[in-house]
mmCIF file of C-alpha atoms in Angstrom:
data_model
loop_
_atom_site.group_PDB
_atom_site.id
_atom_site.type_symbol
_atom_site.label_atom_id
_atom_site.label_comp_id
_atom_site.label_asym_id
_atom_site.label_seq_id
_atom_site.Cartn_x
_atom_site.Cartn_y
_atom_site.Cartn_z
ATOM 1 C CA MET A 1 0.000 0.000 0.000
ATOM 2 C CA ILE A 2 1.399 3.424 -0.969
ATOM 3 C CA PHE A 3 1.457 6.285 1.553
ATOM 4 C CA ARG A 4 1.584 9.869 0.332
ATOM 5 C CA LEU A 5 0.442 12.093 3.195
ATOM 6 C CA ALA A 6 0.138 11.707 6.940
ATOM 7 C CA THR A 7 -0.976 14.600 9.086
ATOM 8 C CA ALA A 8 -3.287 14.800 12.095
ATOM 9 C CA THR A 9 -3.117 18.528 12.884
ATOM 10 C CA ALA A 10 -6.683 19.190 11.776
ATOM 11 C CA LEU A 11 -8.189 16.512 13.975
ATOM 12 C CA ALA A 12 -6.152 17.732 16.910
ATOM 13 C CA THR A 13 -7.749 21.149 16.396
ATOM 14 C CA LEU A 14 -11.223 19.638 16.223
ATOM 15 C CA MET A 15 -10.606 17.796 19.475
ATOM 16 C CA SER A 16 -9.943 20.944 21.505
ATOM 17 C CA LEU A 17 -13.638 21.314 22.359
ATOM 18 C CA PRO A 18 -15.285 20.112 25.599
ATOM 19 C CA ALA A 19 -15.518 16.335 25.760
ATOM 20 C CA HIS A 20 -19.168 15.906 26.644
ATOM 21 C CA ALA A 21 -21.045 19.189 26.340
ATOM 22 C CA ASN A 22 -23.875 17.604 24.330
ATOM 23 C CA PHE A 23 -23.791 14.126 25.854
ATOM 24 C CA GLN A 24 -26.589 12.891 28.075
ATOM 25 C CA LEU A 25 -28.337 9.611 28.735
ATOM 26 C CA ASP A 26 -31.873 8.888 27.657
ATOM 27 C CA SER A 27 -34.475 9.588 30.361
ATOM 28 C CA ARG A 28 -35.032 5.867 30.990
ATOM 29 C CA TYR A 29 -31.531 5.621 32.513
ATOM 30 C CA THR A 30 -29.907 7.142 35.607
ATOM 31 C CA ASP A 31 -26.275 8.058 36.280
ATOM 32 C CA ALA A 32 -26.039 8.727 40.005
ATOM 33 C CA ASP A 33 -22.284 8.070 40.166
ATOM 34 C CA GLY A 34 -21.441 10.437 37.285
ATOM 35 C CA ASP A 35 -19.487 7.919 35.191
ATOM 36 C CA MET A 36 -21.529 8.753 32.058
ATOM 37 C CA ILE A 37 -23.058 5.277 31.669
ATOM 38 C CA ALA A 38 -26.402 3.909 32.851
ATOM 39 C CA ASP A 39 -26.469 2.713 36.450
ATOM 40 C CA ILE A 40 -27.404 -0.878 37.203
ATOM 41 C CA PRO A 41 -30.975 -0.779 38.578
ATOM 42 C CA THR A 42 -31.292 -1.081 42.350
ATOM 43 C CA ASP A 43 -34.833 -2.471 42.148
ATOM 44 C CA PRO A 44 -34.598 -6.285 41.718
ATOM 45 C CA ALA A 45 -37.773 -6.195 39.627
ATOM 46 C CA GLU A 46 -35.909 -4.221 36.945
ATOM 47 C CA LEU A 47 -33.014 -6.685 36.654
ATOM 48 C CA VAL A 48 -32.809 -9.524 34.135
ATOM 49 C CA ASP A 49 -30.974 -12.856 34.356
ATOM 50 C CA PRO A 50 -31.616 -14.617 31.019
ATOM 51 C CA ASP A 51 -31.041 -18.343 30.516
ATOM 52 C CA THR A 52 -29.429 -17.585 27.142
ATOM 53 C CA LEU A 53 -27.029 -14.688 26.573
ATOM 54 C CA VAL A 54 -26.985 -13.099 23.131
ATOM 55 C CA PHE A 55 -23.703 -11.632 21.813
ATOM 56 C CA ALA A 56 -23.171 -9.496 18.713
ATOM 57 C CA TYR A 57 -19.966 -8.201 17.152
ATOM 58 C CA THR A 58 -20.012 -4.791 15.486
ATOM 59 C CA PRO A 59 -21.223 -5.131 11.879
ATOM 60 C CA VAL A 60 -18.179 -3.529 10.229
ATOM 61 C CA GLU A 61 -17.727 -6.522 7.935
ATOM 62 C CA ASP A 62 -19.715 -9.557 6.793
ATOM 63 C CA PRO A 63 -21.171 -10.972 10.055
ATOM 64 C CA ALA A 64 -20.861 -14.538 8.732
ATOM 65 C CA VAL A 65 -17.065 -14.191 8.788
ATOM 66 C CA TYR A 66 -17.120 -13.807 12.548
ATOM 67 C CA VAL A 67 -19.242 -16.767 13.648
ATOM 68 C CA ASP A 68 -16.167 -19.007 13.708
ATOM 69 C CA VAL A 69 -13.847 -16.225 14.859
ATOM 70 C CA TRP A 70 -15.776 -15.827 18.106
ATOM 71 C CA ALA A 71 -16.604 -19.524 18.655
ATOM 72 C CA GLU A 72 -13.958 -20.329 21.293
ATOM 73 C CA PHE A 73 -14.590 -17.113 23.169
ATOM 74 C CA LEU A 74 -18.329 -17.761 23.320
ATOM 75 C CA GLU A 75 -17.662 -21.269 24.639
ATOM 76 C CA HIS A 76 -15.494 -19.718 27.359
ATOM 77 C CA LEU A 77 -18.182 -17.135 28.104
ATOM 78 C CA SER A 78 -20.706 -19.948 28.506
ATOM 79 C CA GLU A 79 -18.435 -21.846 30.890
ATOM 80 C CA VAL A 80 -17.746 -18.815 33.097
ATOM 81 C CA THR A 81 -21.347 -17.592 33.274
ATOM 82 C CA GLY A 82 -23.083 -20.979 33.276
ATOM 83 C CA LYS A 83 -25.370 -19.728 30.491
ATOM 84 C CA GLU A 84 -26.100 -20.726 26.943
ATOM 85 C CA VAL A 85 -24.615 -18.168 24.543
ATOM 86 C CA GLU A 86 -25.779 -17.297 21.017
ATOM 87 C CA PHE A 87 -24.019 -15.263 18.323
ATOM 88 C CA PHE A 88 -26.338 -12.669 16.777
ATOM 89 C CA PRO A 89 -25.100 -11.577 13.302
ATOM 90 C CA VAL A 90 -26.471 -8.035 13.153
ATOM 91 C CA GLN A 91 -26.514 -6.468 9.691
ATOM 92 C CA ASN A 92 -26.140 -2.803 10.643
ATOM 93 C CA ASN A 93 -25.414 -0.525 13.576
ATOM 94 C CA ALA A 94 -29.001 0.641 14.051
ATOM 95 C CA ALA A 95 -30.196 -2.946 14.408
ATOM 96 C CA GLN A 96 -27.588 -3.544 17.098
ATOM 97 C CA TYR A 97 -28.617 -0.485 19.147
ATOM 98 C CA GLU A 98 -32.318 -1.329 18.830
ATOM 99 C CA ALA A 99 -31.766 -4.952 19.864
ATOM 100 C CA MET A 100 -29.954 -3.784 23.012
ATOM 101 C CA ARG A 101 -32.617 -1.208 23.817
ATOM 102 C CA ALA A 102 -35.375 -3.802 23.351
ATOM 103 C CA GLY A 103 -33.656 -6.392 25.557
ATOM 104 C CA ARG A 104 -32.893 -8.869 22.758
ATOM 105 C CA LEU A 105 -29.108 -8.335 22.911
ATOM 106 C CA HIS A 106 -27.118 -8.620 26.131
ATOM 107 C CA ILE A 107 -23.414 -8.402 25.224
ATOM 108 C CA ALA A 108 -21.916 -6.543 22.290
ATOM 109 C CA GLY A 109 -18.862 -5.171 20.593
ATOM 110 C CA VAL A 110 -19.913 -1.687 19.444
ATOM 111 C CA ASN A 111 -17.964 0.270 16.842
ATOM 112 C CA THR A 112 -15.987 3.322 17.886
ATOM 113 C CA GLY A 113 -18.343 5.979 16.600
ATOM 114 C CA GLY A 114 -21.435 4.156 17.830
ATOM 115 C CA ASN A 115 -20.416 3.756 21.465
ATOM 116 C CA ALA A 116 -21.836 7.114 22.519
ATOM 117 C CA ILE A 117 -25.167 6.368 20.832
ATOM 118 C CA ALA A 118 -25.355 2.884 22.373
ATOM 119 C CA VAL A 119 -24.504 4.272 25.826
ATOM 120 C CA ALA A 120 -26.984 7.141 25.603
ATOM 121 C CA CYS A 121 -29.875 5.327 23.952
ATOM 122 C CA SER A 122 -29.484 1.604 24.644
ATOM 123 C CA GLY A 123 -28.100 1.396 28.176
ATOM 124 C CA PHE A 124 -24.762 0.026 26.922
ATOM 125 C CA ARG A 125 -22.042 -0.294 29.595
ATOM 126 C CA PRO A 126 -18.671 -0.734 27.806
ATOM 127 C CA PHE A 127 -15.846 -2.162 29.916
ATOM 128 C CA ALA A 128 -13.274 -3.731 27.570
ATOM 129 C CA MET A 129 -11.312 -3.197 24.389
ATOM 130 C CA MET A 130 -8.856 -5.312 22.404
ATOM 131 C CA ALA A 131 -5.207 -4.355 22.856
ATOM 132 C CA ASN A 132 -1.684 -5.377 21.964
ATOM 133 C CA GLU A 133 0.494 -7.358 24.350
ATOM 134 C CA ASP A 134 2.035 -4.149 25.735
ATOM 135 C CA GLY A 135 -1.408 -2.615 26.408
ATOM 136 C CA SER A 136 -1.402 -0.257 23.425
ATOM 137 C CA TYR A 137 -4.603 -0.115 21.434
ATOM 138 C CA GLY A 138 -6.545 1.598 18.699
ATOM 139 C CA TYR A 139 -6.645 2.241 14.982
ATOM 140 C CA GLU A 140 -6.350 5.181 12.617
ATOM 141 C CA MET A 141 -8.775 6.689 10.151
ATOM 142 C CA GLU A 142 -7.333 6.738 6.657
ATOM 143 C CA ILE A 143 -8.564 8.241 3.434
ATOM 144 C CA ILE A 144 -7.607 5.982 0.584
ATOM 145 C CA THR A 145 -7.746 6.076 -3.198
ATOM 146 C CA TYR A 146 -6.325 3.891 -5.976
ATOM 147 C CA PRO A 147 -3.114 4.339 -7.986
ATOM 148 C CA GLY A 148 -3.659 6.631 -10.963
ATOM 149 C CA SER A 149 -6.857 8.183 -9.600
ATOM 150 C CA GLY A 150 -5.409 11.697 -9.857
ATOM 151 C CA ILE A 151 -5.990 12.238 -6.136
ATOM 152 C CA GLU A 152 -2.639 13.053 -4.579
ATOM 153 C CA GLU A 153 -3.827 14.955 -1.481
ATOM 154 C CA LEU A 154 -7.078 15.802 0.295
ATOM 155 C CA ALA A 155 -7.592 19.002 -1.695
ATOM 156 C CA ASP A 156 -7.844 16.848 -4.836
ATOM 157 C CA LEU A 157 -11.121 15.390 -3.555
ATOM 158 C CA LYS A 158 -12.899 18.468 -4.883
ATOM 159 C CA GLY A 159 -15.253 17.401 -7.648
ATOM 160 C CA ARG A 160 -14.744 13.709 -6.876
ATOM 161 C CA GLN A 161 -16.672 11.001 -5.050
ATOM 162 C CA LEU A 162 -15.808 10.016 -1.474
ATOM 163 C CA ALA A 163 -17.251 6.860 0.059
ATOM 164 C CA PHE A 164 -18.328 6.875 3.703
ATOM 165 C CA THR A 165 -19.590 3.816 5.590
ATOM 166 C CA SER A 166 -22.530 4.972 7.740
ATOM 167 C CA GLU A 167 -23.437 8.141 9.603
ATOM 168 C CA THR A 168 -22.760 6.561 13.011
ATOM 169 C CA SER A 169 -19.197 5.575 12.130
ATOM 170 C CA ASN A 170 -16.319 7.586 13.570
ATOM 171 C CA SER A 171 -13.633 6.811 10.997
ATOM 172 C CA GLY A 172 -16.119 6.021 8.259
ATOM 173 C CA PHE A 173 -17.980 9.341 8.434
ATOM 174 C CA LYS A 174 -17.810 11.709 11.412
ATOM 175 C CA ALA A 175 -14.055 12.264 11.701
ATOM 176 C CA PRO A 176 -13.344 12.601 7.949
ATOM 177 C CA GLN A 177 -16.303 14.894 7.295
ATOM 178 C CA ALA A 178 -15.294 17.157 10.181
ATOM 179 C CA LEU A 179 -11.669 17.144 9.019
ATOM 180 C CA LEU A 180 -12.446 18.017 5.413
ATOM 181 C CA GLU A 181 -14.745 20.886 6.338
ATOM 182 C CA ALA A 182 -12.653 22.407 9.148
ATOM 183 C CA GLU A 183 -9.192 22.121 7.629
ATOM 184 C CA PHE A 184 -9.705 22.008 3.849
ATOM 185 C CA ASP A 185 -12.999 23.896 3.365
ATOM 186 C CA LEU A 186 -14.394 20.889 1.552
ATOM 187 C CA GLU A 187 -18.099 20.527 2.274
ATOM 188 C CA VAL A 188 -20.074 17.408 1.502
ATOM 189 C CA GLU A 189 -22.349 17.828 -1.551
ATOM 190 C CA ARG A 190 -20.948 21.291 -2.328
ATOM 191 C CA ASP A 191 -17.372 20.188 -3.052
ATOM 192 C CA TYR A 192 -17.451 16.414 -3.286
ATOM 193 C CA THR A 193 -20.083 13.740 -3.801
ATOM 194 C CA PRO A 194 -20.678 11.376 -0.893
ATOM 195 C CA ALA A 195 -21.541 7.713 -1.219
ATOM 196 C CA PHE A 196 -22.477 5.389 1.621
ATOM 197 C CA SER A 197 -21.116 1.879 1.214
ATOM 198 C CA GLY A 198 -22.614 0.387 4.383
ATOM 199 C CA GLY A 199 -19.301 -0.905 5.751
ATOM 200 C CA HIS A 200 -15.535 -0.455 5.801
ATOM 201 C CA ASP A 201 -15.020 -3.667 3.836
ATOM 202 C CA ASN A 202 -17.361 -2.430 1.102
ATOM 203 C CA SER A 203 -15.531 0.908 0.945
ATOM 204 C CA ILE A 204 -12.122 -0.744 0.747
ATOM 205 C CA LEU A 205 -13.138 -3.172 -1.984
ATOM 206 C CA GLY A 206 -14.969 -0.372 -3.806
ATOM 207 C CA VAL A 207 -11.793 1.703 -4.003
ATOM 208 C CA ALA A 208 -9.608 -1.284 -4.908
ATOM 209 C CA ASN A 209 -12.025 -2.060 -7.765
ATOM 210 C CA GLN A 210 -12.164 1.646 -8.708
ATOM 211 C CA ASP A 211 -15.905 1.868 -8.042
ATOM 212 C CA TYR A 212 -15.227 4.793 -5.682
ATOM 213 C CA ASP A 213 -12.677 7.555 -6.232
ATOM 214 C CA ALA A 214 -11.741 7.511 -2.565
ATOM 215 C CA ALA A 215 -13.009 6.315 0.810
ATOM 216 C CA ALA A 216 -12.638 7.038 4.519
ATOM 217 C CA ILE A 217 -11.928 3.809 6.391
ATOM 218 C CA ALA A 218 -10.657 2.275 9.638
ATOM 219 C CA ASN A 219 -7.220 0.894 8.876
ATOM 220 C CA SER A 220 -7.730 -1.989 11.334
ATOM 221 C CA VAL A 221 -10.345 -3.407 8.959
ATOM 222 C CA LEU A 222 -7.954 -3.017 6.026
ATOM 223 C CA THR A 223 -5.221 -4.830 7.961
ATOM 224 C CA ARG A 224 -7.483 -7.804 8.636
ATOM 225 C CA MET A 225 -8.751 -7.943 5.059
ATOM 226 C CA ALA A 226 -5.215 -7.844 3.678
ATOM 227 C CA ALA A 227 -4.130 -10.601 6.071
ATOM 228 C CA ARG A 228 -6.979 -12.812 4.793
ATOM 229 C CA GLY A 229 -6.063 -12.045 1.182
ATOM 230 C CA VAL A 230 -9.400 -10.345 0.507
ATOM 231 C CA VAL A 231 -7.695 -7.215 -0.823
ATOM 232 C CA ASN A 232 -4.253 -6.421 -2.264
ATOM 233 C CA GLU A 233 -2.778 -3.354 -0.595
ATOM 234 C CA ASP A 234 -0.898 -2.527 -3.819
ATOM 235 C CA ASP A 235 -4.299 -1.560 -5.240
ATOM 236 C CA LEU A 236 -4.678 1.219 -2.665
ATOM 237 C CA VAL A 237 -3.024 4.546 -1.872
ATOM 238 C CA SER A 238 -3.340 6.305 1.498
ATOM 239 C CA ILE A 239 -3.489 10.123 1.343
ATOM 240 C CA TYR A 240 -4.340 10.761 5.018
ATOM 241 C CA LYS A 241 -3.771 8.999 8.323
ATOM 242 C CA SER A 242 -5.182 10.306 11.610
ATOM 243 C CA ASP A 243 -4.094 10.065 15.202
ATOM 244 C CA THR A 244 -5.058 6.849 16.991
ATOM 245 C CA PHE A 245 -8.669 6.284 18.051
ATOM 246 C CA PRO A 246 -10.054 3.703 20.482
ATOM 247 C CA THR A 247 -11.303 0.594 18.755
ATOM 248 C CA THR A 248 -14.467 -1.484 19.270
ATOM 249 C CA GLY A 249 -15.806 -1.268 22.829
ATOM 250 C CA TYR A 250 -17.176 -4.423 24.473
ATOM 251 C CA GLY A 251 -19.831 -4.299 27.140
ATOM 252 C CA VAL A 252 -23.228 -5.315 28.446
ATOM 253 C CA VAL A 253 -26.707 -3.871 28.737
ATOM 254 C CA TYR A 254 -27.304 -2.034 31.987
ATOM 255 C CA ASN A 255 -30.046 -4.189 33.513
ATOM 256 C CA LEU A 256 -28.310 -7.568 33.691
ATOM 257 C CA THR A 257 -27.898 -8.581 37.336
ATOM 258 C CA PRO A 258 -24.690 -7.243 38.938
ATOM 259 C CA GLU A 259 -23.474 -10.801 39.513
ATOM 260 C CA LEU A 260 -23.944 -11.703 35.848
ATOM 261 C CA GLN A 261 -22.215 -8.516 34.701
ATOM 262 C CA GLU A 262 -19.232 -9.409 36.881
ATOM 263 C CA LYS A 263 -19.108 -12.939 35.427
ATOM 264 C CA ILE A 264 -19.198 -11.579 31.882
ATOM 265 C CA GLN A 265 -16.305 -9.237 32.637
ATOM 266 C CA GLU A 266 -14.413 -12.138 34.182
ATOM 267 C CA ALA A 267 -14.894 -14.121 30.974
ATOM 268 C CA PHE A 268 -13.414 -11.330 28.836
ATOM 269 C CA PHE A 269 -10.362 -10.779 31.009
ATOM 270 C CA SER A 270 -9.607 -14.474 31.636
ATOM 271 C CA PHE A 271 -9.875 -15.622 28.015
ATOM 272 C CA ASP A 272 -6.719 -17.228 26.596
ATOM 273 C CA TRP A 273 -6.369 -16.133 22.965
ATOM 274 C CA GLU A 274 -3.676 -18.625 21.989
ATOM 275 C CA GLY A 275 -4.717 -20.874 19.121
ATOM 276 C CA THR A 276 -8.212 -19.390 18.846
ATOM 277 C CA GLY A 277 -10.160 -17.710 16.078
ATOM 278 C CA LEU A 278 -9.685 -14.360 17.797
ATOM 279 C CA GLU A 279 -5.916 -14.742 17.673
ATOM 280 C CA GLN A 280 -6.011 -15.786 14.023
ATOM 281 C CA GLU A 281 -8.238 -12.862 13.003
ATOM 282 C CA PHE A 282 -6.911 -10.011 15.133
ATOM 283 C CA SER A 283 -3.213 -10.816 15.577
ATOM 284 C CA ALA A 284 -2.591 -9.274 12.142
ATOM 285 C CA GLN A 285 -3.088 -5.889 13.804
ATOM 286 C CA GLY A 286 -1.248 -6.929 16.977
ATOM 287 C CA GLU A 287 -4.226 -7.508 19.264
ATOM 288 C CA THR A 288 -3.818 -10.340 21.756
ATOM 289 C CA GLN A 289 -5.960 -9.518 24.793
ATOM 290 C CA PHE A 290 -8.876 -7.591 26.291
ATOM 291 C CA ILE A 291 -8.045 -4.673 28.580
ATOM 292 C CA PRO A 292 -10.333 -2.705 30.937
ATOM 293 C CA ILE A 293 -11.595 0.672 29.696
ATOM 294 C CA THR A 294 -14.130 3.308 30.698
ATOM 295 C CA PHE A 295 -16.456 5.216 28.424
ATOM 296 C CA GLN A 296 -15.773 8.432 30.322
ATOM 297 C CA GLU A 297 -12.009 8.322 29.724
ATOM 298 C CA HIS A 298 -11.358 6.324 26.582
ATOM 299 C CA TRP A 299 -14.211 7.755 24.500
ATOM 300 C CA SER A 300 -13.488 11.389 25.359
ATOM 301 C CA VAL A 301 -11.870 11.965 21.952
ATOM 302 C CA ILE A 302 -14.932 10.572 20.153
ATOM 303 C CA ARG A 303 -17.316 12.779 22.126
ATOM 304 C CA GLN A 304 -15.115 15.742 21.198
ATOM 305 C CA ILE A 305 -15.473 14.938 17.498
ATOM 306 C CA ASP A 306 -19.233 14.610 17.961
ATOM 307 C CA GLU A 307 -19.232 17.986 19.719
ATOM 308 C CA ALA A 308 -17.307 19.565 16.849
ATOM 309 C CA MET A 309 -19.937 18.270 14.432
ATOM 310 C CA GLY A 310 -22.870 19.370 16.571
ATOM 311 C CA VAL A 311 -24.010 15.780 17.106
ATOM 312 C CA THR A 312 -26.855 15.234 19.575
ATOM 313 C CA TYR A 313 -28.016 11.846 20.833
ATOM 314 C CA THR A 314 -31.730 11.587 20.159
ATOM 315 C CA CYS A 315 -33.316 8.327 21.232
ATOM 316 C CA ASN A 316 -36.602 7.212 19.710
#
């Protein structure tokens, strides 16, 4: 893969705003301890302890790919919790948030840009993230094109088509749109034509096949796709690479019993990745473990980007 430009000054400027000026939980949730996530109910009648736990991974790529990837982990989760566990292959982010809000989904990996929405509207309580052996974590947003496209730098996007993934995605929409408008005076529709691919994998393949002029993507997805041989990095050119963002956040819905929430966390932090589908899939980007995180601290940068874009969290 060819790299032509790497600068993160614009995003650093965007992230100088308050971290949570517009953030608040939906009225159905409380936050008495001020940690910015829904409290576990104190009334036993409001708690749930399902016989079968339902898990969903963020739908950034074909969900069918990840049934086998997560198999060993879900077996471990079942052993630790004493529950049956099912993998729920959600097709889009909205379906994941709605399933959590409706009580049909109990444990989830939620994409970076969607964590704030899931926390505010679906009672999501993130507690873990994948990390490298040394504890480092995250991914970068990149804007990619194909060799010979005539796009050498971000300013060359004027008059061209740029593929986004979905409006809830951090790297696939919110961060690049904010960057292009604030730093390069490139406004969507006025200066370039947007397309929505539905996922990072679709955007990456679309650029590699020259269906899109350019695309904003999470480079962690590209790394995994290249490792599986799904895409040839020689077919892509990177013209922008951001600072590091937190990656997928893993957590539970707020109203599982406290004891069950503790067991689920135990399962994440005691899982041995060696020889498993998780190791095979995610070791390409260096991830080998789950580490503890908090929404308040680790998602501060994402809330700042949302603030810069005037995002509000409206729950239906």
